[in-house]
Amino acid sequence: MSPTLESFVTVAPESHFPIQNIPFGVFSTAQNETPRVGTAIGDLILDLHVIAQAGLLDGIEGLNNPASVFGQSTLNDFMALGRPTWRATRAAIQKILSKDNAQLRDNQELLSKALVKQADARMHLPAKIGDYTDFYCSREHATNVGIMFRGKDNALQPNWLHIPVGYHGRASSIVVSGTDLHRPAGQRITPQNKTEPFFAPSAKLDYELEVGWFVGTGNPLGKRIEVADASEHIFGMVLVNDWSARDIQAWEYVPLGPFLGKNFGTTISPWIVTLDALEEFRVSGPSQASPEPLAYLKENKDTAYNIDLEVQIKPSNSSTYERVTLSNLKYMYWSVTQQLAHHTVNGCNMQPGDMCATGTISGPDNESFGSLLELSWNGTKKISFKDGNERTFLEDGDEVNMTGYAKSSAGYIIGFGDCRGKVLPCLYQ
Ligand SMILES: *[C@@H]1O[C@H](CO)[C@@H](O)[C@H](O)[C@H]1NC(C)=O
Ligand SMILES: *[C@@H]1O[C@H](CO)[C@@H](O)[C@H](O)[C@H]1NC(C)=O
Ligand SMILES: *[C@@H]1O[C@H](CO)[C@@H](O)[C@H](O)[C@H]1NC(C)=O
Ligand SMILES: *[C@@H]1O[C@H](CO)[C@@H](O)[C@H](O)[C@H]1NC(C)=O
Ligand SMILES: *[C@@H]1O[C@H](CO)[C@@H](O)[C@H](O)[C@H]1NC(C)=O
């Protein structure tokens, strides 16, 4: 695909959605409340159900009934078709949107039905997420948290450099960007009283900056996905805010790991950006020379991605967002393909629409720390905002906005849009 390809739809230079992106999402409008599949182009959405019904997506190999696949309220059916079909569909959409193609460009009647302003649309979860797994794959994040919990000398657990550590999360509480969440309440202890818990709203509500990836084609129970084939099974990526209640987590996590401190809500960005759109941003990741991973995790190509990741907070009494984190997906130690190979190495079956997240992506500088736990060093350092606000953890009314983008050498940006949510007061005391 040509990096100079242009669309007849006007796309601002700073837009996350040029014709080179073509992400997939599910939307509805006030005029048509039925959720259906679309792609983002500039500030608009191209309704893939409408153009499929008009026959514009006929003849794509593997996509036998485009009007049915894109008339669904989830992407699961499309995800199940496999990467060659995702790739051919993306190429066909690029052709339809390109400046030199009159087919849609000059069909006013179809255009008026097929293009919708993003500002007028409501985004939905892009898939029915059967299962959700959250990894813990940033060495810097694991080290920072390890230092806080166990001290500098054994910050990383002995398994960490051998295994992409993860836990099974909760799919039911994954919500789409723009959904506000109530502060959770739960059992906590205090440093003064370490054995007798009390019940109260969390006082240490945090965000975690993560990237999520969707399984497209899965694997049958008992049969693993090889690391070299893993990218053929991954449909694409989203941004993830893994909201975390640090005080609930600290008391409950022994010995089985995260539970109610995590499963009260996880926010994702609505547009799934395909691996094909991200291909040009592949770079080599952190060295895995010492120790070398076991054979089933060994990769011999660049599988990290150079994608800038930001977190901005709008304090409750403020009208502007201020950036608190600037990180990058390339810092992540275990790649998404290693995560998938590891997840299935015991024969665990993945299904279309399953979602995995990377874990908090922190980098080497304190500016790149992907959580308030790290930025405030467990509440011991205040984060100052230009307008006079200070935070250690989130307060009621605070809004968190995450974004991710990569700049091509050809000038355009491939981005994820935003992953946003507001903290509402706790409903329980
Ligand atoms: C964080 O601080 C709390 C006190 O507010 C303490 O109980 C807890 O052990 C600390 N956690 C870590 C990881 O340092
Ligand atoms: C710890 O807190 C519980 C619940 O508030 C209280 O009943 C108990 O007396 C406290 N224990 C100590 C040693 O302070
Ligand atoms: C980050 O590190 C710099 C240099 O060590 C320091 O001046 C700054 O206060 C730190 N910022 C935070 C938020 O910890
Ligand atoms: C918001 O609250 C902070 C802290 O109390 C204060 O410094 C700041 O001036 C307030 N901002 C506005 C716009 O009221
Ligand atoms: C979230 O951040 C992105 C990137 O800075 C920005 O384009 C977007 O407008 C922000 N969202 C809101 C609601 O401010």
PDB file of N, CA and C in Angstrom, residues 64-125:
ATOM      1  N   ASN A  64     -17.596 -13.892   2.509  1.00  0.00           N
ATOM      2  CA  ASN A  64     -18.661 -14.351   1.616  1.00  0.00           C
ATOM      3  C   ASN A  64     -19.941 -13.546   1.733  1.00  0.00           C
ATOM      4  N   ASN A  65     -20.213 -13.030   2.930  1.00  0.00           N
ATOM      5  CA  ASN A  65     -21.462 -12.280   3.090  1.00  0.00           C
ATOM      6  C   ASN A  65     -21.197 -10.968   3.829  1.00  0.00           C
ATOM      7  N   PRO A  66     -20.564 -10.010   3.147  1.00  0.00           N
ATOM      8  CA  PRO A  66     -20.148  -8.780   3.840  1.00  0.00           C
ATOM      9  C   PRO A  66     -21.298  -8.039   4.519  1.00  0.00           C
ATOM     10  N   ALA A  67     -22.481  -8.028   3.920  1.00  0.00           N
ATOM     11  CA  ALA A  67     -23.588  -7.276   4.521  1.00  0.00           C
ATOM     12  C   ALA A  67     -24.008  -7.908   5.845  1.00  0.00           C
ATOM     13  N   SER A  68     -23.897  -9.223   5.937  1.00  0.00           N
ATOM     14  CA  SER A  68     -24.228  -9.889   7.201  1.00  0.00           C
ATOM     15  C   SER A  68     -23.122  -9.661   8.234  1.00  0.00           C
ATOM     16  N   VAL A  69     -21.867  -9.814   7.819  1.00  0.00           N
ATOM     17  CA  VAL A  69     -20.733  -9.663   8.746  1.00  0.00           C
ATOM     18  C   VAL A  69     -20.679  -8.244   9.321  1.00  0.00           C
ATOM     19  N   PHE A  70     -20.927  -7.232   8.480  1.00  0.00           N
ATOM     20  CA  PHE A  70     -20.812  -5.847   8.951  1.00  0.00           C
ATOM     21  C   PHE A  70     -22.135  -5.278   9.477  1.00  0.00           C
ATOM     22  N   GLY A  71     -23.197  -6.075   9.377  1.00  0.00           N
ATOM     23  CA  GLY A  71     -24.465  -5.671   9.991  1.00  0.00           C
ATOM     24  C   GLY A  71     -24.557  -6.121  11.439  1.00  0.00           C
ATOM     25  N   GLN A  72     -23.556  -6.837  11.925  1.00  0.00           N
ATOM     26  CA  GLN A  72     -23.549  -7.352  13.301  1.00  0.00           C
ATOM     27  C   GLN A  72     -23.215  -6.242  14.295  1.00  0.00           C
ATOM     28  N   SER A  73     -23.585  -6.468  15.550  1.00  0.00           N
ATOM     29  CA  SER A  73     -23.267  -5.501  16.610  1.00  0.00           C
ATOM     30  C   SER A  73     -21.917  -5.789  17.260  1.00  0.00           C
ATOM     31  N   THR A  74     -21.188  -6.769  16.734  1.00  0.00           N
ATOM     32  CA  THR A  74     -19.829  -7.051  17.208  1.00  0.00           C
ATOM     33  C   THR A  74     -18.976  -7.451  16.003  1.00  0.00           C
ATOM     34  N   LEU A  75     -17.659  -7.433  16.210  1.00  0.00           N
ATOM     35  CA  LEU A  75     -16.737  -7.807  15.133  1.00  0.00           C
ATOM     36  C   LEU A  75     -16.367  -9.293  15.155  1.00  0.00           C
ATOM     37  N   ASN A  76     -16.970 -10.058  16.083  1.00  0.00           N
ATOM     38  CA  ASN A  76     -16.519 -11.445  16.249  1.00  0.00           C
ATOM     39  C   ASN A  76     -16.547 -12.264  14.957  1.00  0.00           C
ATOM     40  N   ASP A  77     -17.617 -12.115  14.155  1.00  0.00           N
ATOM     41  CA  ASP A  77     -17.707 -12.908  12.913  1.00  0.00           C
ATOM     42  C   ASP A  77     -16.586 -12.533  11.949  1.00  0.00           C
ATOM     43  N   PHE A  78     -16.306 -11.233  11.864  1.00  0.00           N
ATOM     44  CA  PHE A  78     -15.227 -10.775  10.978  1.00  0.00           C
ATOM     45  C   PHE A  78     -13.878 -11.271  11.495  1.00  0.00           C
ATOM     46  N   MET A  79     -13.702 -11.195  12.816  1.00  0.00           N
ATOM     47  CA  MET A  79     -12.442 -11.635  13.416  1.00  0.00           C
ATOM     48  C   MET A  79     -12.149 -13.110  13.112  1.00  0.00           C
ATOM     49  N   ALA A  80     -13.215 -13.910  13.047  1.00  0.00           N
ATOM     50  CA  ALA A  80     -13.038 -15.353  12.845  1.00  0.00           C
ATOM     51  C   ALA A  80     -12.568 -15.685  11.432  1.00  0.00           C
ATOM     52  N   LEU A  81     -12.629 -14.720  10.498  1.00  0.00           N
ATOM     53  CA  LEU A  81     -12.319 -15.027   9.092  1.00  0.00           C
ATOM     54  C   LEU A  81     -10.824 -15.121   8.805  1.00  0.00           C
ATOM     55  N   GLY A  82      -9.988 -14.549   9.661  1.00  0.00           N
ATOM     56  CA  GLY A  82      -8.546 -14.725   9.480  1.00  0.00           C
ATOM     57  C   GLY A  82      -7.839 -13.564   8.814  1.00  0.00           C
ATOM     58  N   ARG A  83      -6.529 -13.506   9.043  1.00  0.00           N
ATOM     59  CA  ARG A  83      -5.762 -12.328   8.637  1.00  0.00           C
ATOM     60  C   ARG A  83      -5.769 -12.059   7.128  1.00  0.00           C
ATOM     61  N   PRO A  84      -5.676 -13.089   6.267  1.00  0.00           N
ATOM     62  CA  PRO A  84      -5.717 -12.760   4.830  1.00  0.00           C
ATOM     63  C   PRO A  84      -7.010 -12.015   4.456  1.00  0.00           C
ATOM     64  N   THR A  85      -8.126 -12.379   5.071  1.00  0.00           N
ATOM     65  CA  THR A  85      -9.397 -11.701   4.771  1.00  0.00           C
ATOM     66  C   THR A  85      -9.438 -10.302   5.393  1.00  0.00           C
ATOM     67  N   TRP A  86      -8.910 -10.160   6.646  1.00  0.00           N
ATOM     68  CA  TRP A  86      -8.854  -8.805   7.248  1.00  0.00           C
ATOM     69  C   TRP A  86      -8.029  -7.874   6.362  1.00  0.00           C
ATOM     70  N   ARG A  87      -6.928  -8.445   5.862  1.00  0.00           N
ATOM     71  CA  ARG A  87      -5.994  -7.644   5.056  1.00  0.00           C
ATOM     72  C   ARG A  87      -6.639  -7.234   3.722  1.00  0.00           C
ATOM     73  N   ALA A  88      -7.305  -8.211   3.085  1.00  0.00           N
ATOM     74  CA  ALA A  88      -7.946  -7.926   1.786  1.00  0.00           C
ATOM     75  C   ALA A  88      -9.084  -6.922   1.976  1.00  0.00           C
ATOM     76  N   THR A  89      -9.789  -7.012   3.089  1.00  0.00           N
ATOM     77  CA  THR A  89     -10.909  -6.092   3.348  1.00  0.00           C
ATOM     78  C   THR A  89     -10.380  -4.679   3.577  1.00  0.00           C
ATOM     79  N   ARG A  90      -9.314  -4.579   4.352  1.00  0.00           N
ATOM     80  CA  ARG A  90      -8.731  -3.260   4.609  1.00  0.00           C
ATOM     81  C   ARG A  90      -8.261  -2.623   3.290  1.00  0.00           C
ATOM     82  N   ALA A  91      -7.627  -3.440   2.446  1.00  0.00           N
ATOM     83  CA  ALA A  91      -7.159  -2.927   1.147  1.00  0.00           C
ATOM     84  C   ALA A  91      -8.336  -2.485   0.279  1.00  0.00           C
ATOM     85  N   ALA A  92      -9.422  -3.245   0.315  1.00  0.00           N
ATOM     86  CA  ALA A  92     -10.606  -2.888  -0.483  1.00  0.00           C
ATOM     87  C   ALA A  92     -11.210  -1.572   0.007  1.00  0.00           C
ATOM     88  N   ILE A  93     -11.248  -1.382   1.331  1.00  0.00           N
ATOM     89  CA  ILE A  93     -11.796  -0.134   1.898  1.00  0.00           C
ATOM     90  C   ILE A  93     -10.904   1.045   1.511  1.00  0.00           C
ATOM     91  N   GLN A  94      -9.594   0.828   1.539  1.00  0.00           N
ATOM     92  CA  GLN A  94      -8.673   1.911   1.144  1.00  0.00           C
ATOM     93  C   GLN A  94      -8.906   2.312  -0.308  1.00  0.00           C
ATOM     94  N   LYS A  95      -9.161   1.310  -1.137  1.00  0.00           N
ATOM     95  CA  LYS A  95      -9.407   1.580  -2.554  1.00  0.00           C
ATOM     96  C   LYS A  95     -10.706   2.385  -2.721  1.00  0.00           C
ATOM     97  N   ILE A  96     -11.732   1.980  -1.965  1.00  0.00           N
ATOM     98  CA  ILE A  96     -13.034   2.674  -2.048  1.00  0.00           C
ATOM     99  C   ILE A  96     -12.917   4.129  -1.601  1.00  0.00           C
ATOM    100  N   LEU A  97     -12.049   4.378  -0.610  1.00  0.00           N
ATOM    101  CA  LEU A  97     -11.924   5.730  -0.050  1.00  0.00           C
ATOM    102  C   LEU A  97     -10.898   6.585  -0.787  1.00  0.00           C
ATOM    103  N   SER A  98     -10.191   5.988  -1.729  1.00  0.00           N
ATOM    104  CA  SER A  98      -9.080   6.734  -2.317  1.00  0.00           C
ATOM    105  C   SER A  98      -9.589   7.804  -3.283  1.00  0.00           C
ATOM    106  N   LYS A  99      -8.821   8.852  -3.336  1.00  0.00           N
ATOM    107  CA  LYS A  99      -9.099  10.051  -4.113  1.00  0.00           C
ATOM    108  C   LYS A  99      -9.404   9.769  -5.589  1.00  0.00           C
ATOM    109  N   ASP A 100      -8.693   8.761  -6.120  1.00  0.00           N
ATOM    110  CA  ASP A 100      -8.786   8.499  -7.560  1.00  0.00           C
ATOM    111  C   ASP A 100      -9.933   7.565  -7.923  1.00  0.00           C
ATOM    112  N   ASN A 101     -10.710   7.148  -6.928  1.00  0.00           N
ATOM    113  CA  ASN A 101     -11.751   6.171  -7.208  1.00  0.00           C
ATOM    114  C   ASN A 101     -13.118   6.851  -7.135  1.00  0.00           C
ATOM    115  N   ALA A 102     -13.815   6.883  -8.255  1.00  0.00           N
ATOM    116  CA  ALA A 102     -15.081   7.633  -8.353  1.00  0.00           C
ATOM    117  C   ALA A 102     -16.270   6.862  -7.770  1.00  0.00           C
ATOM    118  N   GLN A 103     -16.119   5.561  -7.601  1.00  0.00           N
ATOM    119  CA  GLN A 103     -17.229   4.677  -7.258  1.00  0.00           C
ATOM    120  C   GLN A 103     -18.082   5.203  -6.095  1.00  0.00           C
ATOM    121  N   LEU A 104     -17.458   5.516  -4.969  1.00  0.00           N
ATOM    122  CA  LEU A 104     -18.189   6.089  -3.840  1.00  0.00           C
ATOM    123  C   LEU A 104     -18.116   7.623  -3.897  1.00  0.00           C
ATOM    124  N   ARG A 105     -16.961   8.121  -4.268  1.00  0.00           N
ATOM    125  CA  ARG A 105     -16.715   9.578  -4.270  1.00  0.00           C
ATOM    126  C   ARG A 105     -17.798  10.354  -5.017  1.00  0.00           C
ATOM    127  N   ASP A 106     -18.235   9.819  -6.158  1.00  0.00           N
ATOM    128  CA  ASP A 106     -19.186  10.554  -6.997  1.00  0.00           C
ATOM    129  C   ASP A 106     -20.628  10.062  -6.861  1.00  0.00           C
ATOM    130  N   ASN A 107     -20.863   9.195  -5.888  1.00  0.00           N
ATOM    131  CA  ASN A 107     -22.221   8.681  -5.680  1.00  0.00           C
ATOM    132  C   ASN A 107     -22.836   9.414  -4.482  1.00  0.00           C
ATOM    133  N   GLN A 108     -23.408  10.595  -4.739  1.00  0.00           N
ATOM    134  CA  GLN A 108     -23.895  11.446  -3.647  1.00  0.00           C
ATOM    135  C   GLN A 108     -24.908  10.753  -2.752  1.00  0.00           C
ATOM    136  N   GLU A 109     -25.782   9.985  -3.359  1.00  0.00           N
ATOM    137  CA  GLU A 109     -26.836   9.356  -2.563  1.00  0.00           C
ATOM    138  C   GLU A 109     -26.246   8.347  -1.571  1.00  0.00           C
ATOM    139  N   LEU A 110     -25.322   7.529  -2.085  1.00  0.00           N
ATOM    140  CA  LEU A 110     -24.685   6.534  -1.211  1.00  0.00           C
ATOM    141  C   LEU A 110     -23.801   7.213  -0.163  1.00  0.00           C
ATOM    142  N   LEU A 111     -23.057   8.225  -0.607  1.00  0.00           N
ATOM    143  CA  LEU A 111     -22.181   8.959   0.328  1.00  0.00           C
ATOM    144  C   LEU A 111     -22.958   9.505   1.514  1.00  0.00           C
ATOM    145  N   SER A 112     -24.123  10.068   1.249  1.00  0.00           N
ATOM    146  CA  SER A 112     -24.894  10.707   2.322  1.00  0.00           C
ATOM    147  C   SER A 112     -25.365   9.666   3.332  1.00  0.00           C
ATOM    148  N   LYS A 113     -25.488   8.414   2.904  1.00  0.00           N
ATOM    149  CA  LYS A 113     -25.884   7.351   3.848  1.00  0.00           C
ATOM    150  C   LYS A 113     -24.672   6.708   4.513  1.00  0.00           C
ATOM    151  N   ALA A 114     -23.545   6.677   3.784  1.00  0.00           N
ATOM    152  CA  ALA A 114     -22.402   5.873   4.245  1.00  0.00           C
ATOM    153  C   ALA A 114     -21.458   6.632   5.173  1.00  0.00           C
ATOM    154  N   LEU A 115     -21.448   7.953   5.104  1.00  0.00           N
ATOM    155  CA  LEU A 115     -20.510   8.710   5.955  1.00  0.00           C
ATOM    156  C   LEU A 115     -21.260   9.392   7.095  1.00  0.00           C
ATOM    157  N   VAL A 116     -20.758   9.209   8.300  1.00  0.00           N
ATOM    158  CA  VAL A 116     -21.383   9.736   9.511  1.00  0.00           C
ATOM    159  C   VAL A 116     -20.306  10.480  10.281  1.00  0.00           C
ATOM    160  N   LYS A 117     -20.640  11.607  10.895  1.00  0.00           N
ATOM    161  CA  LYS A 117     -19.645  12.308  11.723  1.00  0.00           C
ATOM    162  C   LYS A 117     -19.373  11.502  12.992  1.00  0.00           C
ATOM    163  N   GLN A 118     -18.101  11.372  13.337  1.00  0.00           N
ATOM    164  CA  GLN A 118     -17.791  10.678  14.607  1.00  0.00           C
ATOM    165  C   GLN A 118     -18.473  11.377  15.775  1.00  0.00           C
ATOM    166  N   ALA A 119     -18.559  12.709  15.682  1.00  0.00           N
ATOM    167  CA  ALA A 119     -19.173  13.477  16.770  1.00  0.00           C
ATOM    168  C   ALA A 119     -20.666  13.138  16.936  1.00  0.00           C
ATOM    169  N   ASP A 120     -21.302  12.630  15.881  1.00  0.00           N
ATOM    170  CA  ASP A 120     -22.732  12.288  15.963  1.00  0.00           C
ATOM    171  C   ASP A 120     -22.961  10.814  16.273  1.00  0.00           C
ATOM    172  N   ALA A 121     -21.899  10.056  16.443  1.00  0.00           N
ATOM    173  CA  ALA A 121     -22.052   8.610  16.625  1.00  0.00           C
ATOM    174  C   ALA A 121     -21.799   8.216  18.073  1.00  0.00           C
ATOM    175  N   ARG A 122     -22.405   7.120  18.447  1.00  0.00           N
ATOM    176  CA  ARG A 122     -22.107   6.526  19.749  1.00  0.00           C
ATOM    177  C   ARG A 122     -21.288   5.268  19.478  1.00  0.00           C
ATOM    178  N   MET A 123     -20.159   5.130  20.159  1.00  0.00           N
ATOM    179  CA  MET A 123     -19.333   3.945  19.959  1.00  0.00           C
ATOM    180  C   MET A 123     -19.721   2.871  20.977  1.00  0.00           C
ATOM    181  N   HIS A 124     -19.630   1.617  20.536  1.00  0.00           N
ATOM    182  CA  HIS A 124     -19.955   0.481  21.399  1.00  0.00           C
ATOM    183  C   HIS A 124     -18.704  -0.376  21.572  1.00  0.00           C
ATOM    184  N   LEU A 125     -18.760  -1.340  22.483  1.00  0.00           N
ATOM    185  CA  LEU A 125     -17.652  -2.292  22.570  1.00  0.00           C
ATOM    186  C   LEU A 125     -17.513  -2.949  21.204  1.00  0.00           C
TER     187      LEU A 125
END
